[in-house]
Coordinates of C-alpha atoms and ligand atoms in Angstrom, one line a residue:
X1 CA 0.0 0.0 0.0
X2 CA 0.9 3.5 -0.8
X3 CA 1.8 6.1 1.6
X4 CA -0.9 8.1 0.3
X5 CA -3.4 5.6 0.3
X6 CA -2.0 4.3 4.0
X7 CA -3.1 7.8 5.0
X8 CA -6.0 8.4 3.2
X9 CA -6.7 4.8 4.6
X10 CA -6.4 6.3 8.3
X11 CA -8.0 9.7 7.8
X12 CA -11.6 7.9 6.5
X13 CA -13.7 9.3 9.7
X14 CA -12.6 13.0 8.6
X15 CA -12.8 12.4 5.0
X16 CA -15.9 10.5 4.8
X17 CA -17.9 12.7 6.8
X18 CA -16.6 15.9 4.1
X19 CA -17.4 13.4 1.1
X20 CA -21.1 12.4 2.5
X21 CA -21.3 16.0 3.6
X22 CA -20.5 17.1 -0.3
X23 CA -22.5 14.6 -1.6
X24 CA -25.4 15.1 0.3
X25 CA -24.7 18.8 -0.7
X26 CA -24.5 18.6 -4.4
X27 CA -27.7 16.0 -4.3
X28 CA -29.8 18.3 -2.1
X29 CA -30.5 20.4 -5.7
X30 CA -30.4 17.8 -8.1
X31 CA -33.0 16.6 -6.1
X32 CA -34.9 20.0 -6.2
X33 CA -34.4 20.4 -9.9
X34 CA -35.7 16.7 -11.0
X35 CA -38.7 17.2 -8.8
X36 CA -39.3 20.8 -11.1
X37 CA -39.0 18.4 -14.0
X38 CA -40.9 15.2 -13.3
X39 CA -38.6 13.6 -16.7
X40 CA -35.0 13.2 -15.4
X41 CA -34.9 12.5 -19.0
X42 CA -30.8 13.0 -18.6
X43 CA -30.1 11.0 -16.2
X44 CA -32.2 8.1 -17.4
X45 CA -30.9 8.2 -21.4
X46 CA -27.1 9.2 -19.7
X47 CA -27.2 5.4 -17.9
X48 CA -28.5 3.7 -21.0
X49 CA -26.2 4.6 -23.2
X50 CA -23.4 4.3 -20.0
X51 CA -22.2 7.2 -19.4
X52 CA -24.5 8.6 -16.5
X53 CA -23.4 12.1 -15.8
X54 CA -22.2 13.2 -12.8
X55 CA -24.5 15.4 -10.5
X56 CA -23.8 19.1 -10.1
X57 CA -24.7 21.9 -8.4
X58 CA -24.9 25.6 -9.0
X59 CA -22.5 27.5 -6.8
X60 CA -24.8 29.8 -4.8
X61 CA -25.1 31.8 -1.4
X62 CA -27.4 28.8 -0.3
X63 CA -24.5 26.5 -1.3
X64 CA -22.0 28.6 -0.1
X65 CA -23.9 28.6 3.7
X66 CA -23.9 24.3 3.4
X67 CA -20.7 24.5 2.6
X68 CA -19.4 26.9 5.7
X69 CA -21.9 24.4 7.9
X70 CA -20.2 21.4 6.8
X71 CA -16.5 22.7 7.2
X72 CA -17.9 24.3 10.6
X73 CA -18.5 20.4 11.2
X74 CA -15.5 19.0 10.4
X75 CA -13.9 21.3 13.2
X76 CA -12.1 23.9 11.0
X77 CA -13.6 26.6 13.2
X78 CA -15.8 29.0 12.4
X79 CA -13.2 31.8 11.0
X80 CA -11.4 29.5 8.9
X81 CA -14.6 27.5 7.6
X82 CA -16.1 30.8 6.6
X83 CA -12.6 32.0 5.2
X84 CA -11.8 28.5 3.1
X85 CA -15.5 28.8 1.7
X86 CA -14.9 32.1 0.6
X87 CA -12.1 31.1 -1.4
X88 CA -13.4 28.1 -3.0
X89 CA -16.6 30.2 -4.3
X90 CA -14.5 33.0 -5.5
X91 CA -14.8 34.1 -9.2
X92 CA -17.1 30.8 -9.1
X93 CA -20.4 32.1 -8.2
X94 CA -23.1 30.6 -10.9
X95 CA -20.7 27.7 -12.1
X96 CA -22.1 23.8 -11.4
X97 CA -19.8 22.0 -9.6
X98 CA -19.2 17.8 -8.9
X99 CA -18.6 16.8 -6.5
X100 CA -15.2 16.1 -7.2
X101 CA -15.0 19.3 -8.4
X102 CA -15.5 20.8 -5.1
X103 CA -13.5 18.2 -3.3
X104 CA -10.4 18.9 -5.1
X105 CA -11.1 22.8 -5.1
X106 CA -11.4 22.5 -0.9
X107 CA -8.2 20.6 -0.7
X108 CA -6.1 23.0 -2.7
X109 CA -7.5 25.8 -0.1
X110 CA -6.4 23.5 3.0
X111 CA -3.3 23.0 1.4
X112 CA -2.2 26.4 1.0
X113 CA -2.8 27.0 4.9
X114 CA -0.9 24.0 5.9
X115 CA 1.9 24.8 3.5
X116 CA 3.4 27.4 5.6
X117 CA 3.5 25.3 8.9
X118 CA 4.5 22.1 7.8
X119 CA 7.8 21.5 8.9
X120 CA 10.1 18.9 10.8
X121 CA 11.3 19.4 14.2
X122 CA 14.7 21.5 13.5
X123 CA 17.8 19.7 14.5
X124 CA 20.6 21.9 16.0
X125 CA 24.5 20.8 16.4
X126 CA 24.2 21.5 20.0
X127 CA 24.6 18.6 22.1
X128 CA 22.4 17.6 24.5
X129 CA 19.5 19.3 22.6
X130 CA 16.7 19.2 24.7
X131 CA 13.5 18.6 23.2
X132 CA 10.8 19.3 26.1
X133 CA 6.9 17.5 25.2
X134 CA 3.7 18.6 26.9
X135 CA -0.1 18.8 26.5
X136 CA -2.7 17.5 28.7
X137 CA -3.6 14.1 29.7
X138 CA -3.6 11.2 27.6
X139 CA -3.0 13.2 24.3
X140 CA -0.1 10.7 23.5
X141 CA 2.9 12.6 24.9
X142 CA 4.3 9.0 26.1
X143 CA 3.8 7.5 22.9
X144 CA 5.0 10.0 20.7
X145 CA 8.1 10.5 22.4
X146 CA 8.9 6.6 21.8
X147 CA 8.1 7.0 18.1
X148 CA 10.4 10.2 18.0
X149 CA 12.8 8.5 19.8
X150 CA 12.9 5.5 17.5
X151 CA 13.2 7.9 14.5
X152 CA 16.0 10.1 15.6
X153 CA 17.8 6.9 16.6
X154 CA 17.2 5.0 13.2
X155 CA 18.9 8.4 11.7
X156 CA 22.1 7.7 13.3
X157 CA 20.9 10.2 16.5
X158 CA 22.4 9.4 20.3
X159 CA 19.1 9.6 22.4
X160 CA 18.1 9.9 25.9
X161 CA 14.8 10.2 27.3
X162 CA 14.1 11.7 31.2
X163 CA 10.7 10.1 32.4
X164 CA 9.4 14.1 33.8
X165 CA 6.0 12.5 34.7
X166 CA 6.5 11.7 38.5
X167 CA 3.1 11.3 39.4
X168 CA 2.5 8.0 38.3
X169 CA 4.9 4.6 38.6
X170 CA 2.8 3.4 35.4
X171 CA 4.4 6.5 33.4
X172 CA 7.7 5.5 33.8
X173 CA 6.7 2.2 33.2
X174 CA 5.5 2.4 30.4
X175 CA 8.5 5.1 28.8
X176 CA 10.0 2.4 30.1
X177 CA 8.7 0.0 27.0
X178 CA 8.9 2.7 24.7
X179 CA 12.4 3.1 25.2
X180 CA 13.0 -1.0 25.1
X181 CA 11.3 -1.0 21.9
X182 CA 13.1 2.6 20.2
X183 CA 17.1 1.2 21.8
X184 CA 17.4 4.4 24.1
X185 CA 18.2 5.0 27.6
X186 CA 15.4 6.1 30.0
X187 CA 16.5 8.1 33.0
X188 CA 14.1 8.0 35.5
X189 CA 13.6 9.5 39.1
X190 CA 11.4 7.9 42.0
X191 CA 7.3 8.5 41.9
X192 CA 6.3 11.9 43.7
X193 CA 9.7 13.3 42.9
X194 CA 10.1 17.1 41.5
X195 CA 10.0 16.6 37.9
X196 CA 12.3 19.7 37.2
X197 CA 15.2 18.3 39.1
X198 CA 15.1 14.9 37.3
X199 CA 15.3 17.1 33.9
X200 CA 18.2 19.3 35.3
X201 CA 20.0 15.9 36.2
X202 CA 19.3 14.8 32.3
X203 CA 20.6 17.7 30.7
X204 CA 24.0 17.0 32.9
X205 CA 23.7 13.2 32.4
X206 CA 23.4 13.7 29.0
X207 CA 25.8 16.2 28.5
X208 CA 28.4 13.8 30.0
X209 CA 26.9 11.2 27.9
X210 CA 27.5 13.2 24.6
X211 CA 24.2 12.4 23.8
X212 CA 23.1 14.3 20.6
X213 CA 19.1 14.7 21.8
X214 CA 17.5 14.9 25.1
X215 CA 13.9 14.4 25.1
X216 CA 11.9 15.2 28.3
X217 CA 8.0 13.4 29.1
X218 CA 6.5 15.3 31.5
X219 CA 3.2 14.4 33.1
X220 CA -0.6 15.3 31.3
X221 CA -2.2 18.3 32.8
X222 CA -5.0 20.2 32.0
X223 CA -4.7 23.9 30.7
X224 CA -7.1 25.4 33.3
X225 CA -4.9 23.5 36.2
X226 CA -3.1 26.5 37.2
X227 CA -0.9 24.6 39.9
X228 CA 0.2 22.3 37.4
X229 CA 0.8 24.9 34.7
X230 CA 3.2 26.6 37.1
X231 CA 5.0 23.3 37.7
X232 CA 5.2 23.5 33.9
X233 CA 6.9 27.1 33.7
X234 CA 9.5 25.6 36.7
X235 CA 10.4 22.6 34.6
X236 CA 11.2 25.1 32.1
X237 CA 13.1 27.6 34.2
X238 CA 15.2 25.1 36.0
X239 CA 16.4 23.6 32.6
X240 CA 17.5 27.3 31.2
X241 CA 19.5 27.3 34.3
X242 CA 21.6 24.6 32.7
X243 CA 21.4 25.8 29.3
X244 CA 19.6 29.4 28.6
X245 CA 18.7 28.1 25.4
X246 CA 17.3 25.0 26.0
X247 CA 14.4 23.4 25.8
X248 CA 15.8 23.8 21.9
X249 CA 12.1 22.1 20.7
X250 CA 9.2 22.3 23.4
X251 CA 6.3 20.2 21.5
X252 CA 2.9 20.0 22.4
X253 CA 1.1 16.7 21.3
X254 CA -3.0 17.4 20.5
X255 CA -5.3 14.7 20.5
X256 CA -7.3 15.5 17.5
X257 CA -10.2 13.8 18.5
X258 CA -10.4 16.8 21.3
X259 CA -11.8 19.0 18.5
X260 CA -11.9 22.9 18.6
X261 CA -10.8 22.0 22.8
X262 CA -7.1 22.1 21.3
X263 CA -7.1 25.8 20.2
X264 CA -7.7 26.7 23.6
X265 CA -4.3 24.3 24.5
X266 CA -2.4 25.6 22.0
X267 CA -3.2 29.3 23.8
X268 CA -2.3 28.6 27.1
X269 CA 0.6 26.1 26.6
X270 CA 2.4 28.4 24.5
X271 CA 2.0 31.0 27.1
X272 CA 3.8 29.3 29.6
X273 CA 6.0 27.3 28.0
X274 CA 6.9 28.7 25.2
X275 CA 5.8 25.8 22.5
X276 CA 8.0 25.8 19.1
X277 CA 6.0 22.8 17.3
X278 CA 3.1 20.7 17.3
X279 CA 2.2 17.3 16.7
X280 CA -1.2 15.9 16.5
X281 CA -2.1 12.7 17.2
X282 CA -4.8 10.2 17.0
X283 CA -5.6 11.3 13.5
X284 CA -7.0 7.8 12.7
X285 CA -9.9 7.5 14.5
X286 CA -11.6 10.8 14.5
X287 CA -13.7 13.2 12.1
X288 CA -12.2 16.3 13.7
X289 CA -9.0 16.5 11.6
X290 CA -10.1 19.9 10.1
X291 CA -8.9 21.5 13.6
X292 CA -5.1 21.0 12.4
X293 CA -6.8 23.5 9.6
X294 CA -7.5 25.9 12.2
X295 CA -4.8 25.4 14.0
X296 CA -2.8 25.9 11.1
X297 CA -4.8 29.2 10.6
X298 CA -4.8 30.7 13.9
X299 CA -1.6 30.1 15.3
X300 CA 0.8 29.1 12.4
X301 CA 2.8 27.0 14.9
X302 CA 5.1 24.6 13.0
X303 CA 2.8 21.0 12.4
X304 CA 5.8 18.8 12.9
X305 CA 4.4 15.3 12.8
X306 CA 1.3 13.4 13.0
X307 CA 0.2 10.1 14.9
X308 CA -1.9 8.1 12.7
X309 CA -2.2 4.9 15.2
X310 CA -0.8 3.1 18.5
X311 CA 2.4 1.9 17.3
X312 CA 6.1 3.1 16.7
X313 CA 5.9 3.7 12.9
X314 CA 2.4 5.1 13.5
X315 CA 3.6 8.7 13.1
X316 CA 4.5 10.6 9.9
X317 CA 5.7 13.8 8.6
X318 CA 3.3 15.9 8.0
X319 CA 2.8 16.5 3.9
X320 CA 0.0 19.5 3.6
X321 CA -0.8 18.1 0.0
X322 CA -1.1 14.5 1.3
X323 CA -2.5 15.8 4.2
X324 CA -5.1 18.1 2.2
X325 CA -6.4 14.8 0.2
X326 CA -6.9 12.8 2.6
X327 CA -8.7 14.9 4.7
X328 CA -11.0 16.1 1.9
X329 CA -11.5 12.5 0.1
X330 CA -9.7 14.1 -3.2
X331 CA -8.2 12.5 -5.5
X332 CA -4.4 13.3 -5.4
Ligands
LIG401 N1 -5.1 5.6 17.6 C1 -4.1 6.3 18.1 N2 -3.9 6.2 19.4 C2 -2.8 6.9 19.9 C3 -2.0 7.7 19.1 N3 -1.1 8.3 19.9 C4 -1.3 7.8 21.1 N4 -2.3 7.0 21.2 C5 -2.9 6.2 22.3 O1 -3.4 7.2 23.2 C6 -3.3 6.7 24.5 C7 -2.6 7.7 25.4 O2 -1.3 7.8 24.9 P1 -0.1 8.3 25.9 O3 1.1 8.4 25.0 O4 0.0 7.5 27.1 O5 -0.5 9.7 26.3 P2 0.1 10.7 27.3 O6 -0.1 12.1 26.8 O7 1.5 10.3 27.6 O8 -0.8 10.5 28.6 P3 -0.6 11.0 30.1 O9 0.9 10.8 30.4 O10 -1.5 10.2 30.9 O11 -0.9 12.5 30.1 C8 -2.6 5.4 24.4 O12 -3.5 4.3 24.5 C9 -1.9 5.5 23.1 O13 -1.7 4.2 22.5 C10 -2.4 7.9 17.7 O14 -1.8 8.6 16.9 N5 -3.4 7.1 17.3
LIG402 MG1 2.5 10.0 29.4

């Protein structure tokens, strides 16, 4: 199987609910027309002779509203689904449209607002650098470090990872199997302990190490926690005491099945901790994927990676145009 098609493959919640969404669009005044004229005469003499034409639809303002409704519903956000349809109709007001038509005209428009962010986690020469990953509970900071991890190390990388989520044995634990399975050290510091003191000793253990990338779990917590978002801003402090440029990379991993919930992360995680990138996970079993559209929009944080399933080669770079496709149903 392709990569496209593996993608498109995953992304089927998203872009089947667009694609019904279209279809159901585009039918909605067929329907109205052939009930005007009792003879789909057309249609009928079309399938005889085999080549039954496609359905289309006159762009109009009612058209236009369906289609800001049905981006609205796929979790773009209401600016950017209001935006993205005002694009697609321009210069196209009165013209029929497939469905295809519009597909492919909707996933040129998502494209050119991914293009800008899309872009791999820098890599600098200095050594440790320390890559720093937050975002609220169970939005698959664990697992995304262990398929980071594995990556860098298959590229010839020296990693460490520092288990920063204290709270619970089962964290490490599990970092724990991530780092068995990616072939990289996992330094770890005793449940209940201050999580900014196990990174500070990472950064030196590393340093002595030579290792070439540091990469730091720290524990979910909510963005309205404010005792836990100032445990954040110390992890953060205590490691630019060690180096006043590091964390080099501080990524926040999304859940995208959290919906429009993730702008409001993005906001206040950025805030206190300064996030350089983004990776969104879970991409496979949701139809919210149009939020990386508004995120994308809104915020134009670098989209570094996305998780498309629960194991270590289950997250990819992110392509806008493969990306774009998928998401829409279009044909690429
Ligand atoms: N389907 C799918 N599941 C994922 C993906 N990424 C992570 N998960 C699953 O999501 C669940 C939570 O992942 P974790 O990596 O433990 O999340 P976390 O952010 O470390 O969670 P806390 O440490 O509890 O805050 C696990 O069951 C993962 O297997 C993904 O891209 N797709
Ligand atoms: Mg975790």
């Amino acid at each position: 199987m392709s990569f496209f098609s593996k993608m498109k493959d995953r992304l089927t919640k998203s872009s089947s609910k667009i694609d019904e969404g279209l279809q159901a669009i585009v039918e909605e005044d067929v329907a109205v027309e052939v009930a005007e004229d009792a003879t789909p005469k057309a249609g009928i003499v079309g399938h005889l002779l085999g080549r039954e034409e496609k359905p289309r639809r006159v762009l109009d303002d009612a058209m236009l509203e369906s289609l800001e409704e049905l981006l609205i519903t796929s979790d773009m956000g209401v600016e950017t689904a209001l935006k993205v349809a005002a694009s697609m109709a321009e210069g196209r007001f009165g013209k029929k449209l497939t469905v295809d038509e519009i597909k492919e005209l909707l996933a040129n428009e998502v494209k050119a607002i991914l293009e800008p962010v899309a872009r791999p986690m820098p890599l600098y020469t200095k050594k440790p650098q320390v890559v720093l990953v937050v975002g609220v509970n169970g939005s698959g900071k664990t697992t995304t470090i262990g398929k980071l991890a594995s990556q860098f190390k298959a590229a010839g990388k020296s990693v460490v990872i520092a288990a920063g989520d204290t709270f619970r044995a089962a964290a490490v634990e599990q970092l724990q199997v991530w780092g068995d399975r990616a072939g990289v050290p996992v330094m770890t510091a005793p449940e209940g302990s201050d999580p900014a003191s196990l990174a500070y000793e990472a950064m030196v253990k590393a340093e002595q190490d030579g290792a070439d990338l540091l990469m730091i779990d720290t524990a979910g917590r909510l963005q309205n926690r404010s005792d836990l978002m100032e445990e954040l801003a110390k992890i953060v402090r205590v490691i630019r005491k060690k180096d006043p440029d590091a964390p080099h990379n501080t990524l926040l991993v999304l859940d995208a099945t959290t919906g429009q919930n993730a702008l409001s992360q993005v906001k206040v995680f950025t805030e206190i901790a300064d996030v350089s990138g983004l990776v969104m996970t879970k991409l496979d079993g949701t139809a919210k994927g149009g939020v990386l559209v508004a995120l994308a929009d809104t915020y134009g944080l670098p989209i570094h990676a996305i998780g498309v399933g629960e194991s270590i080669e289950d997250l990819q770079a992110f392509d806008p145009d493969e990306f774009a496709h998928a998401l829409t149903g279009a044909a690429l």
